[in-house]
PDB file of C-alpha atoms in Angstrom:
ATOM      1  CA  MET A  39      95.623 118.728 107.904  1.00 41.00           C
ATOM      2  CA  LYS A  40      95.217 116.191 110.928  1.00 41.00           C
ATOM      3  CA  THR A  41      99.399 115.588 111.202  1.00 41.00           C
ATOM      4  CA  ILE A  42      99.543 119.496 111.263  1.00 37.00           C
ATOM      5  CA  HIS A  43      97.291 119.505 114.185  1.00 40.00           C
ATOM      6  CA  GLN A  44      99.215 116.736 116.267  1.00 42.00           C
ATOM      7  CA  ILE A  45     102.022 118.600 116.018  1.00 35.00           C
ATOM      8  CA  LEU A  46     100.333 121.760 117.220  1.00 35.00           C
ATOM      9  CA  LEU A  47      99.045 119.946 119.714  1.00 40.00           C
ATOM     10  CA  LEU A  48     101.846 118.237 121.078  1.00 39.00           C
ATOM     11  CA  SER A  49     103.976 121.691 120.835  1.00 37.00           C
ATOM     12  CA  VAL A  50     101.669 123.396 123.100  1.00 35.00           C
ATOM     13  CA  VAL A  51     102.006 120.860 125.437  1.00 37.00           C
ATOM     14  CA  PHE A  52     105.741 120.204 125.477  1.00 36.00           C
ATOM     15  CA  MET A  53     107.801 122.883 124.460  1.00 34.00           C
ATOM     16  CA  GLY A  54     108.689 126.282 125.404  1.00 35.00           C
ATOM     17  CA  ILE A  55     111.576 128.268 126.797  1.00 30.00           C
ATOM     18  CA  THR A  56     111.012 126.539 130.034  1.00 38.00           C
ATOM     19  CA  PHE A  57     109.741 122.872 129.811  1.00 41.00           C
ATOM     20  CA  THR A  58     107.190 122.888 132.551  1.00 43.00           C
ATOM     21  CA  VAL A  59     105.401 119.509 133.654  1.00 44.00           C
ATOM     22  CA  ASN A  60     101.958 118.981 135.289  1.00 45.00           C
ATOM     23  CA  ALA A  61     103.160 115.556 137.298  1.00 43.00           C
ATOM     24  CA  GLN A  62     100.475 112.972 136.396  1.00 43.00           C
ATOM     25  CA  GLN A  63      97.437 113.508 138.809  1.00 51.00           C
ATOM     26  CA  ASN A  64      95.813 109.983 139.209  1.00 58.00           C
ATOM     27  CA  THR A  65      94.822 108.757 135.630  1.00 69.00           C
ATOM     28  CA  LEU A  66      90.544 108.929 135.522  1.00 76.00           C
ATOM     29  CA  TYR A  67      89.992 105.122 134.268  1.00 88.00           C
ATOM     30  CA  SER A  68      86.299 104.693 133.076  1.00 91.00           C
ATOM     31  CA  GLN A  69      86.425 101.582 134.839  1.00 92.00           C
ATOM     32  CA  TYR A  70      87.500 102.845 138.390  1.00 89.00           C
ATOM     33  CA  MET A  71      84.396 101.565 139.974  1.00 87.00           C
ATOM     34  CA  PHE A  72      85.471  97.868 139.808  1.00 87.00           C
ATOM     35  CA  ASN A  73      89.212  99.565 141.099  1.00 86.00           C
ATOM     36  CA  GLY A  74      88.312 101.349 143.439  1.00 91.00           C
ATOM     37  CA  MET A  75      91.891 101.178 144.854  1.00 92.00           C
ATOM     38  CA  THR A  76      93.502 103.354 142.010  1.00 92.00           C
ATOM     39  CA  ILE A  77      92.038 106.344 143.494  1.00 93.00           C
ATOM     40  CA  ASN A  78      91.339 105.533 146.971  1.00 96.00           C
ATOM     41  CA  PRO A  79      93.755 103.905 149.663  1.00 96.00           C
ATOM     42  CA  ALA A  80      90.699 103.115 152.104  1.00 97.00           C
ATOM     43  CA  TYR A  81      89.112 100.644 149.478  1.00 96.00           C
ATOM     44  CA  ALA A  82      92.261  98.410 150.548  1.00 95.00           C
ATOM     45  CA  GLY A  83      90.822  94.795 151.832  1.00 92.00           C
ATOM     46  CA  SER A  84      87.221  95.206 151.264  1.00 90.00           C
ATOM     47  CA  GLN A  85      86.729  92.670 148.964  1.00 88.00           C
ATOM     48  CA  GLY A  86      88.139  90.092 151.571  1.00 87.00           C
ATOM     49  CA  GLY A  87      90.518  88.369 149.381  1.00 91.00           C
ATOM     50  CA  ILE A  88      93.596  88.666 147.228  1.00 93.00           C
ATOM     51  CA  ASN A  89      92.538  91.319 144.988  1.00 94.00           C
ATOM     52  CA  THR A  90      94.814  92.124 141.999  1.00 96.00           C
ATOM     53  CA  SER A  91      93.956  94.355 139.003  1.00 95.00           C
ATOM     54  CA  LEU A  92      95.854  94.991 135.635  1.00 96.00           C
ATOM     55  CA  ILE A  93      94.910  97.966 133.973  1.00 96.00           C
ATOM     56  CA  TYR A  94      95.944  99.746 131.040  1.00 95.00           C
ATOM     57  CA  ARG A  95      94.706 102.918 128.923  1.00 94.00           C
ATOM     58  CA  GLN A  96      95.566 104.646 125.475  1.00 90.00           C
ATOM     59  CA  HIS A  97      94.186 108.231 125.459  1.00 84.00           C
ATOM     60  CA  TRP A  98      93.654 110.018 121.934  1.00 78.00           C
ATOM     61  CA  THR A  99      94.661 107.099 119.632  1.00 79.00           C
ATOM     62  CA  GLY A 100      95.435 108.953 116.425  1.00 75.00           C
ATOM     63  CA  VAL A 101      97.577 111.346 117.916  1.00 75.00           C
ATOM     64  CA  GLY A 102     101.223 110.709 117.895  1.00 71.00           C
ATOM     65  CA  GLY A 103     102.615 111.034 121.288  1.00 70.00           C
ATOM     66  CA  SER A 104      99.271 110.863 123.009  1.00 77.00           C
ATOM     67  CA  PRO A 105      99.236 109.327 126.721  1.00 86.00           C
ATOM     68  CA  HIS A 106      99.186 106.058 127.645  1.00 89.00           C
ATOM     69  CA  THR A 107      98.974 104.558 131.022  1.00 93.00           C
ATOM     70  CA  SER A 108      99.502 100.977 133.088  1.00 95.00           C
ATOM     71  CA  THR A 109      98.912  99.926 136.792  1.00 95.00           C
ATOM     72  CA  ILE A 110      98.897  97.127 138.592  1.00 96.00           C
ATOM     73  CA  ALA A 111      97.264  97.195 141.849  1.00 96.00           C
ATOM     74  CA  ILE A 112      96.684  94.412 144.595  1.00 96.00           C
ATOM     75  CA  ASP A 113      95.813  94.489 148.190  1.00 96.00           C
ATOM     76  CA  SER A 114      94.451  91.754 150.471  1.00 94.00           C
ATOM     77  CA  PRO A 115      93.074  91.812 154.087  1.00 94.00           C
ATOM     78  CA  LEU A 116      95.543  90.311 157.078  1.00 91.00           C
ATOM     79  CA  GLY A 117      94.671  88.269 160.088  1.00 80.00           C
ATOM     80  CA  ASN A 118      91.294  89.255 161.214  1.00 74.00           C
ATOM     81  CA  LYS A 119      90.557  90.928 158.456  1.00 79.00           C
ATOM     82  CA  ARG A 120      90.552  94.372 159.964  1.00 91.00           C
ATOM     83  CA  LEU A 121      93.882  95.300 158.800  1.00 95.00           C
ATOM     84  CA  SER A 122      94.695  95.095 155.096  1.00 96.00           C
ATOM     85  CA  VAL A 123      97.549  96.235 153.009  1.00 96.00           C
ATOM     86  CA  GLY A 124      98.636  96.827 149.309  1.00 96.00           C
ATOM     87  CA  GLY A 125     100.520  98.051 146.691  1.00 97.00           C
ATOM     88  CA  LEU A 126     100.245 100.678 143.709  1.00 95.00           C
ATOM     89  CA  PHE A 127     102.323 101.437 140.906  1.00 95.00           C
ATOM     90  CA  SER A 128     101.561 103.173 137.792  1.00 94.00           C
ATOM     91  CA  GLN A 129     103.443 104.527 134.660  1.00 93.00           C
ATOM     92  CA  ASP A 130     102.254 106.979 132.418  1.00 91.00           C
ATOM     93  CA  LYS A 131     104.038 108.213 129.584  1.00 89.00           C
ATOM     94  CA  ILE A 132     102.945 111.382 126.974  1.00 85.00           C
ATOM     95  CA  GLY A 133     105.272 112.247 124.519  1.00 79.00           C
ATOM     96  CA  ALA A 134     108.882 112.466 125.605  1.00 79.00           C
ATOM     97  CA  THR A 135     107.904 112.504 129.509  1.00 85.00           C
ATOM     98  CA  THR A 136     107.045 109.255 131.393  1.00 88.00           C
ATOM     99  CA  THR A 137     105.678 109.651 134.904  1.00 89.00           C
ATOM    100  CA  GLN A 138     106.045 106.872 137.835  1.00 91.00           C
ATOM    101  CA  ASN A 139     104.157 106.459 141.050  1.00 92.00           C
ATOM    102  CA  PHE A 140     104.481 103.467 143.577  1.00 95.00           C
ATOM    103  CA  ASN A 141     102.896 103.466 146.650  1.00 96.00           C
ATOM    104  CA  VAL A 142     102.411 101.233 149.056  1.00 97.00           C
ATOM    105  CA  VAL A 143      98.844 101.031 151.009  1.00 97.00           C
ATOM    106  CA  GLY A 144      97.388 100.177 154.614  1.00 97.00           C
ATOM    107  CA  ALA A 145      94.247 100.602 155.695  1.00 97.00           C
ATOM    108  CA  TYR A 146      92.005  99.321 158.803  1.00 97.00           C
ATOM    109  CA  ARG A 147      87.670  98.765 158.752  1.00 95.00           C
ATOM    110  CA  ILE A 148      85.821  98.568 161.773  1.00 95.00           C
ATOM    111  CA  ASN A 149      82.091  97.362 161.549  1.00 94.00           C
ATOM    112  CA  LEU A 150      79.676 100.532 161.599  1.00 95.00           C
ATOM    113  CA  GLY A 151      75.715 100.517 161.363  1.00 91.00           C
ATOM    114  CA  GLU A 152      74.888  97.798 158.506  1.00 91.00           C
ATOM    115  CA  GLY A 153      78.216  97.944 156.740  1.00 93.00           C
ATOM    116  CA  THR A 154      81.929  98.239 157.169  1.00 95.00           C
ATOM    117  CA  LEU A 155      84.198 102.190 157.719  1.00 97.00           C
ATOM    118  CA  SER A 156      87.764 101.961 156.321  1.00 97.00           C
ATOM    119  CA  PHE A 157      90.093 104.021 156.972  1.00 97.00           C
ATOM    120  CA  GLY A 158      93.239 104.230 154.565  1.00 97.00           C
ATOM    121  CA  LEU A 159      96.748 105.789 154.118  1.00 97.00           C
ATOM    122  CA  GLN A 160      99.130 105.575 150.927  1.00 97.00           C
ATOM    123  CA  GLY A 161     102.675 106.834 150.674  1.00 96.00           C
ATOM    124  CA  GLY A 162     105.477 106.110 148.082  1.00 95.00           C
ATOM    125  CA  LEU A 163     107.749 107.560 145.738  1.00 92.00           C
ATOM    126  CA  ASN A 164     106.683 109.827 142.252  1.00 89.00           C
ATOM    127  CA  SER A 165     109.073 110.146 139.440  1.00 88.00           C
ATOM    128  CA  VAL A 166     109.120 112.269 136.275  1.00 87.00           C
ATOM    129  CA  ALA A 167     111.265 111.779 133.690  1.00 84.00           C
ATOM    130  CA  VAL A 168     112.043 113.935 130.340  1.00 82.00           C
ATOM    131  CA  ASN A 169     113.880 112.885 127.756  1.00 77.00           C
ATOM    132  CA  PHE A 170     114.961 116.022 125.849  1.00 69.00           C
ATOM    133  CA  ALA A 171     116.593 113.926 123.027  1.00 68.00           C
ATOM    134  CA  ASP A 172     113.339 113.269 121.672  1.00 67.00           C
ATOM    135  CA  LEU A 173     112.328 117.031 121.796  1.00 63.00           C
ATOM    136  CA  THR A 174     114.992 118.331 120.414  1.00 51.00           C
ATOM    137  CA  SER A 175     116.020 116.092 117.293  1.00 53.00           C
ATOM    138  CA  HIS A 176     112.389 117.291 115.957  1.00 55.00           C
ATOM    139  CA  VAL A 177     112.421 121.070 117.115  1.00 56.00           C
ATOM    140  CA  PRO A 178     116.005 122.452 117.707  1.00 59.00           C
ATOM    141  CA  ASP A 179     116.290 124.499 120.464  1.00 58.00           C
ATOM    142  CA  PRO A 180     119.564 125.485 122.364  1.00 60.00           C
ATOM    143  CA  SER A 181     117.844 126.212 125.577  1.00 59.00           C
ATOM    144  CA  LEU A 182     116.913 122.332 126.173  1.00 59.00           C
ATOM    145  CA  PRO A 183     119.132 119.582 127.051  1.00 60.00           C
ATOM    146  CA  ASN A 184     120.417 116.687 124.832  1.00 64.00           C
ATOM    147  CA  GLU A 185     120.096 114.384 127.574  1.00 67.00           C
ATOM    148  CA  ARG A 186     117.090 112.690 129.651  1.00 72.00           C
ATOM    149  CA  VAL A 187     116.332 114.654 133.008  1.00 79.00           C
ATOM    150  CA  ARG A 188     114.488 112.801 135.816  1.00 81.00           C
ATOM    151  CA  ARG A 189     113.186 114.214 138.996  1.00 83.00           C
ATOM    152  CA  ASN A 190     111.478 112.490 142.163  1.00 87.00           C
ATOM    153  CA  ALA A 191     109.472 113.620 145.009  1.00 86.00           C
ATOM    154  CA  PRO A 192     107.762 111.335 148.115  1.00 91.00           C
ATOM    155  CA  ASN A 193     103.906 111.732 148.699  1.00 90.00           C
ATOM    156  CA  PHE A 194     101.270 110.223 150.666  1.00 93.00           C
ATOM    157  CA  GLY A 195      97.633 110.719 151.241  1.00 95.00           C
ATOM    158  CA  GLY A 196      94.825 109.308 152.629  1.00 97.00           C
ATOM    159  CA  GLY A 197      90.892 107.905 152.334  1.00 97.00           C
ATOM    160  CA  LEU A 198      87.724 106.878 153.911  1.00 98.00           C
ATOM    161  CA  PHE A 199      85.664 104.402 152.425  1.00 97.00           C
ATOM    162  CA  TYR A 200      82.186 102.795 153.931  1.00 97.00           C
ATOM    163  CA  ASN A 201      80.387 100.046 152.397  1.00 94.00           C
ATOM    164  CA  THR A 202      77.516  98.031 152.582  1.00 93.00           C
ATOM    165  CA  ASP A 203      75.855  95.050 150.261  1.00 89.00           C
ATOM    166  CA  ASN A 204      73.836  97.611 148.862  1.00 92.00           C
ATOM    167  CA  TYR A 205      76.056 100.818 148.131  1.00 95.00           C
ATOM    168  CA  TYR A 206      79.480 102.689 149.052  1.00 96.00           C
ATOM    169  CA  VAL A 207      80.602 106.242 149.054  1.00 97.00           C
ATOM    170  CA  GLY A 208      83.948 107.640 149.816  1.00 97.00           C
ATOM    171  CA  PHE A 209      86.362 110.479 150.185  1.00 97.00           C
ATOM    172  CA  SER A 210      90.008 110.861 149.426  1.00 96.00           C
ATOM    173  CA  VAL A 211      92.888 112.818 148.672  1.00 95.00           C
ATOM    174  CA  PRO A 212      95.406 110.719 147.397  1.00 92.00           C
ATOM    175  CA  ARG A 213      98.579 112.891 147.468  1.00 89.00           C
ATOM    176  CA  LEU A 214      98.285 115.665 149.562  1.00 88.00           C
ATOM    177  CA  LEU A 215     101.637 117.352 149.429  1.00 85.00           C
ATOM    178  CA  ASN A 216     101.924 120.121 146.501  1.00 78.00           C
ATOM    179  CA  SER A 217     105.917 119.132 144.972  1.00 69.00           C
ATOM    180  CA  ASP A 218     107.709 120.840 142.937  1.00 64.00           C
ATOM    181  CA  LEU A 219     110.602 119.136 141.703  1.00 59.00           C
ATOM    182  CA  GLY A 220     112.183 121.732 139.381  1.00 55.00           C
ATOM    183  CA  ASP A 221     115.856 121.891 138.534  1.00 54.00           C
ATOM    184  CA  ALA A 222     118.133 124.443 139.177  1.00 51.00           C
ATOM    185  CA  ASN A 223     118.496 126.143 136.077  1.00 53.00           C
ATOM    186  CA  SER A 224     114.621 125.857 135.743  1.00 48.00           C
ATOM    187  CA  THR A 225     114.859 123.470 132.293  1.00 53.00           C
ATOM    188  CA  LEU A 226     112.183 121.222 134.158  1.00 55.00           C
ATOM    189  CA  VAL A 227     109.399 122.764 136.808  1.00 55.00           C
ATOM    190  CA  VAL A 228     107.239 119.247 137.537  1.00 60.00           C
ATOM    191  CA  GLU A 229     104.320 120.643 140.305  1.00 67.00           C
ATOM    192  CA  GLU A 230     102.036 118.108 141.644  1.00 71.00           C
ATOM    193  CA  GLN A 231      98.502 119.407 143.070  1.00 78.00           C
ATOM    194  CA  ARG A 232      96.699 118.265 145.537  1.00 85.00           C
ATOM    195  CA  TYR A 233      93.689 117.073 144.554  1.00 87.00           C
ATOM    196  CA  TYR A 234      90.303 115.339 146.224  1.00 94.00           C
ATOM    197  CA  PHE A 235      87.676 112.368 145.180  1.00 96.00           C
ATOM    198  CA  VAL A 236      84.076 112.148 146.168  1.00 97.00           C
ATOM    199  CA  THR A 237      82.536 108.860 145.176  1.00 96.00           C
ATOM    200  CA  ALA A 238      79.455 106.825 145.944  1.00 97.00           C
ATOM    201  CA  GLY A 239      77.186 104.047 144.165  1.00 96.00           C
ATOM    202  CA  TYR A 240      74.358 102.161 144.825  1.00 96.00           C
ATOM    203  CA  ALA A 241      73.177  98.290 143.789  1.00 95.00           C
ATOM    204  CA  PHE A 242      68.992  98.076 142.901  1.00 96.00           C
ATOM    205  CA  PHE A 243      68.312  94.277 142.512  1.00 94.00           C
ATOM    206  CA  ILE A 244      65.729  94.791 139.989  1.00 96.00           C
ATOM    207  CA  ASN A 245      65.221  90.965 139.501  1.00 94.00           C
ATOM    208  CA  PRO A 246      67.890  87.576 139.969  1.00 91.00           C
ATOM    209  CA  ASN A 247      68.609  88.363 136.450  1.00 94.00           C
ATOM    210  CA  LEU A 248      69.368  91.885 136.511  1.00 97.00           C
ATOM    211  CA  VAL A 249      71.534  94.417 139.147  1.00 96.00           C
ATOM    212  CA  LEU A 250      71.526  98.053 138.153  1.00 97.00           C
ATOM    213  CA  LYS A 251      74.324 100.042 139.684  1.00 96.00           C
ATOM    214  CA  PRO A 252      74.785 103.786 139.391  1.00 97.00           C
ATOM    215  CA  ASN A 253      78.185 105.327 140.161  1.00 96.00           C
ATOM    216  CA  ALA A 254      79.012 108.519 140.383  1.00 96.00           C
ATOM    217  CA  LEU A 255      82.896 110.697 141.091  1.00 96.00           C
ATOM    218  CA  ILE A 256      83.706 113.979 141.657  1.00 96.00           C
ATOM    219  CA  ARG A 257      87.244 114.703 141.177  1.00 94.00           C
ATOM    220  CA  VAL A 258      88.333 118.601 143.037  1.00 93.00           C
ATOM    221  CA  THR A 259      91.803 119.836 141.629  1.00 87.00           C
ATOM    222  CA  GLU A 260      93.698 122.869 142.680  1.00 78.00           C
ATOM    223  CA  GLY A 261      93.524 125.614 139.869  1.00 77.00           C
ATOM    224  CA  ALA A 262      91.110 123.455 137.691  1.00 81.00           C
ATOM    225  CA  PRO A 263      87.637 122.914 137.367  1.00 87.00           C
ATOM    226  CA  VAL A 264      85.541 120.271 138.964  1.00 92.00           C
ATOM    227  CA  GLN A 265      85.249 117.437 136.875  1.00 92.00           C
ATOM    228  CA  ALA A 266      82.265 114.856 137.314  1.00 95.00           C
ATOM    229  CA  ASP A 267      81.711 111.025 136.279  1.00 95.00           C
ATOM    230  CA  ILE A 268      78.315 109.903 135.805  1.00 95.00           C
ATOM    231  CA  ASN A 269      77.731 106.017 135.403  1.00 96.00           C
ATOM    232  CA  VAL A 270      75.396 103.326 135.466  1.00 97.00           C
ATOM    233  CA  ASN A 271      75.862  99.913 134.928  1.00 96.00           C
ATOM    234  CA  ALA A 272      73.830  97.001 134.823  1.00 97.00           C
ATOM    235  CA  LEU A 273      74.766  93.501 135.404  1.00 96.00           C
ATOM    236  CA  LEU A 274      72.893  90.370 133.549  1.00 96.00           C
ATOM    237  CA  MET A 275      72.728  86.929 134.189  1.00 93.00           C
ATOM    238  CA  GLU A 276      75.380  87.251 137.506  1.00 90.00           C
ATOM    239  CA  TRP A 277      78.210  87.639 134.293  1.00 92.00           C
ATOM    240  CA  LEU A 278      77.883  90.188 132.237  1.00 96.00           C
ATOM    241  CA  TRP A 279      78.046  94.072 133.172  1.00 96.00           C
ATOM    242  CA  LEU A 280      77.118  96.844 130.574  1.00 97.00           C
ATOM    243  CA  GLY A 281      77.418 100.558 131.131  1.00 96.00           C
ATOM    244  CA  MET A 282      77.353 104.430 129.961  1.00 96.00           C
ATOM    245  CA  THR A 283      79.512 106.767 131.587  1.00 95.00           C
ATOM    246  CA  TYR A 284      79.379 110.519 131.030  1.00 95.00           C
ATOM    247  CA  ARG A 285      82.541 112.540 132.067  1.00 94.00           C
ATOM    248  CA  THR A 286      81.973 116.322 132.340  1.00 92.00           C
ATOM    249  CA  GLN A 287      84.086 118.497 129.592  1.00 85.00           C
ATOM    250  CA  GLU A 288      85.554 115.357 127.898  1.00 86.00           C
ATOM    251  CA  SER A 289      83.561 112.056 126.884  1.00 91.00           C
ATOM    252  CA  VAL A 290      80.929 109.882 126.529  1.00 95.00           C
ATOM    253  CA  GLY A 291      81.913 106.145 127.536  1.00 95.00           C
ATOM    254  CA  PHE A 292      81.194 102.424 127.056  1.00 96.00           C
ATOM    255  CA  ILE A 293      81.940 100.048 129.295  1.00 97.00           C
ATOM    256  CA  THR A 294      81.572  96.175 129.306  1.00 97.00           C
ATOM    257  CA  GLU A 295      82.938  93.657 131.821  1.00 96.00           C
ATOM    258  CA  LEU A 296      83.230  89.619 131.679  1.00 96.00           C
ATOM    259  CA  GLN A 297      82.583  87.505 134.830  1.00 92.00           C
ATOM    260  CA  LEU A 298      84.014  84.391 133.867  1.00 90.00           C
ATOM    261  CA  ASN A 299      84.504  82.615 137.421  1.00 88.00           C
ATOM    262  CA  LYS A 300      84.874  83.387 140.709  1.00 86.00           C
ATOM    263  CA  ILE A 301      88.900  84.092 139.862  1.00 91.00           C
ATOM    264  CA  PHE A 302      88.937  85.597 136.446  1.00 93.00           C
ATOM    265  CA  ARG A 303      87.094  89.146 134.870  1.00 95.00           C
ATOM    266  CA  ILE A 304      88.067  91.134 132.215  1.00 97.00           C
ATOM    267  CA  GLY A 305      86.836  94.610 131.533  1.00 96.00           C
ATOM    268  CA  TYR A 306      86.957  96.899 128.156  1.00 97.00           C
ATOM    269  CA  SER A 307      85.713 100.560 127.562  1.00 96.00           C
ATOM    270  CA  TYR A 308      86.089 102.835 124.924  1.00 95.00           C
ATOM    271  CA  ASP A 309      85.345 106.518 125.374  1.00 93.00           C
ATOM    272  CA  LEU A 310      84.435 108.921 122.442  1.00 91.00           C
ATOM    273  CA  ILE A 311      85.526 112.337 122.969  1.00 87.00           C
ATOM    274  CA  THR A 312      83.195 115.151 123.237  1.00 87.00           C
ATOM    275  CA  ASN A 313      85.674 118.357 123.867  1.00 82.00           C
ATOM    276  CA  SER A 314      87.558 120.319 121.574  1.00 73.00           C
ATOM    277  CA  ALA A 315      90.318 117.259 121.006  1.00 71.00           C
ATOM    278  CA  SER A 316      87.069 115.459 119.306  1.00 70.00           C
ATOM    279  CA  ASN A 317      88.069 116.394 115.911  1.00 77.00           C
ATOM    280  CA  ILE A 318      91.965 115.108 116.420  1.00 78.00           C
ATOM    281  CA  THR A 319      91.335 112.102 117.750  1.00 79.00           C
ATOM    282  CA  ASN A 320      89.489 108.570 117.194  1.00 82.00           C
ATOM    283  CA  GLY A 321      88.622 108.003 121.461  1.00 87.00           C
ATOM    284  CA  SER A 322      90.566 106.082 124.553  1.00 91.00           C
ATOM    285  CA  HIS A 323      90.854 102.422 124.996  1.00 94.00           C
ATOM    286  CA  GLU A 324      91.159 100.921 128.634  1.00 95.00           C
ATOM    287  CA  PHE A 325      91.888  97.234 129.224  1.00 97.00           C
ATOM    288  CA  MET A 326      91.309  95.690 132.959  1.00 97.00           C
ATOM    289  CA  ILE A 327      91.796  92.216 133.881  1.00 97.00           C
ATOM    290  CA  ASN A 328      91.268  91.435 137.465  1.00 96.00           C
ATOM    291  CA  LEU A 329      92.553  88.489 139.642  1.00 95.00           C
ATOM    292  CA  PHE A 330      90.690  87.383 142.936  1.00 93.00           C
ATOM    293  CA  PHE A 331      91.465  84.967 145.274  1.00 91.00           C
ATOM    294  CA  GLU A 332      88.722  84.001 148.143  1.00 83.00           C
ATOM    295  CA  ASN A 333      89.494  83.987 151.666  1.00 74.00           C
ATOM    296  CA  LYS A 334      88.491  80.033 152.105  1.00 68.00           C
ATOM    297  CA  LYS A 335      87.206  80.983 156.282  1.00 64.00           C
ATOM    298  CA  ASN A 336      85.551  83.995 154.667  1.00 59.00           C
ATOM    299  CA  LYS A 337      83.125  83.340 151.714  1.00 59.00           C
ATOM    300  CA  ILE A 338      82.429  86.666 149.222  1.00 57.00           C
ATOM    301  CA  LYS A 339      79.434  86.465 147.132  1.00 59.00           C
ATOM    302  CA  THR A 340      80.245  86.500 143.159  1.00 56.00           C
ATOM    303  CA  PRO A 341      79.602  88.575 141.801  1.00 67.00           C
ATOM    304  CA  ARG A 342      81.274  91.297 143.817  1.00 73.00           C
ATOM    305  CA  TYR A 343      78.934  94.731 143.504  1.00 79.00           C
ATOM    306  CA  PHE A 344      81.646  97.034 145.028  1.00 77.00           C
TER     307      PHE A 344
END
């Protein structure tokens, strides 16, 4: 019965007289609060050194052809620390569809009150490819081509990020353009929707061995319900993060991260699906590796809270 459910689910997603794709809108990583550049270009350079993250997320395990996403993000301040640059590459694969995004990121920071305000921009190329041969081999349909079809489109976005030692707030629109990458015969219709992120977090210093950090993220996508992540993380003895996340209309997540030293941090999260897909999937897994090289002239405290 589970196999039948999987086939029906994937058929609804992929098949039809016209093949329609809503191009990947930034994957909502459960560990977004430790990898801010994945949703906000203004986050670039906020760590004060060379910051690199490798993230892999497997959605809906147990379902054949379920999505899995890989992301590489790197950023660093330049010169006087006001200007920062970075790069962001992600690949999302679901069934026969592969979406790739590459963005160059730039941010400029100014002192404001007790913290700093950053203005960020990003621009790059979004690519969507569908291997129709994978589909026609399972469900023959003469209306579908028996080849790989790829469509590309440029896009750009921006954001604001304000942070102090105790809290942060951010607003971003990673993709400002509503792109249509459809082909001439309407076999493939690819639509990118504009969406908005609002984020905030605060660090409560309970004692030298315990810091509590609640976080919130609100995502607004045109034509879709508003989605929110409510999260709280606890930092124990300055090296172990433990946390829980509730994502509306979707899941409950459990997070753990280890700050092994000033350079190396690893993280894992498991999302337990709570919506109607809960009876066909074993949940989602997310793995993160972070490397940070501090600037010798500007020492950064470890651990980093934001």
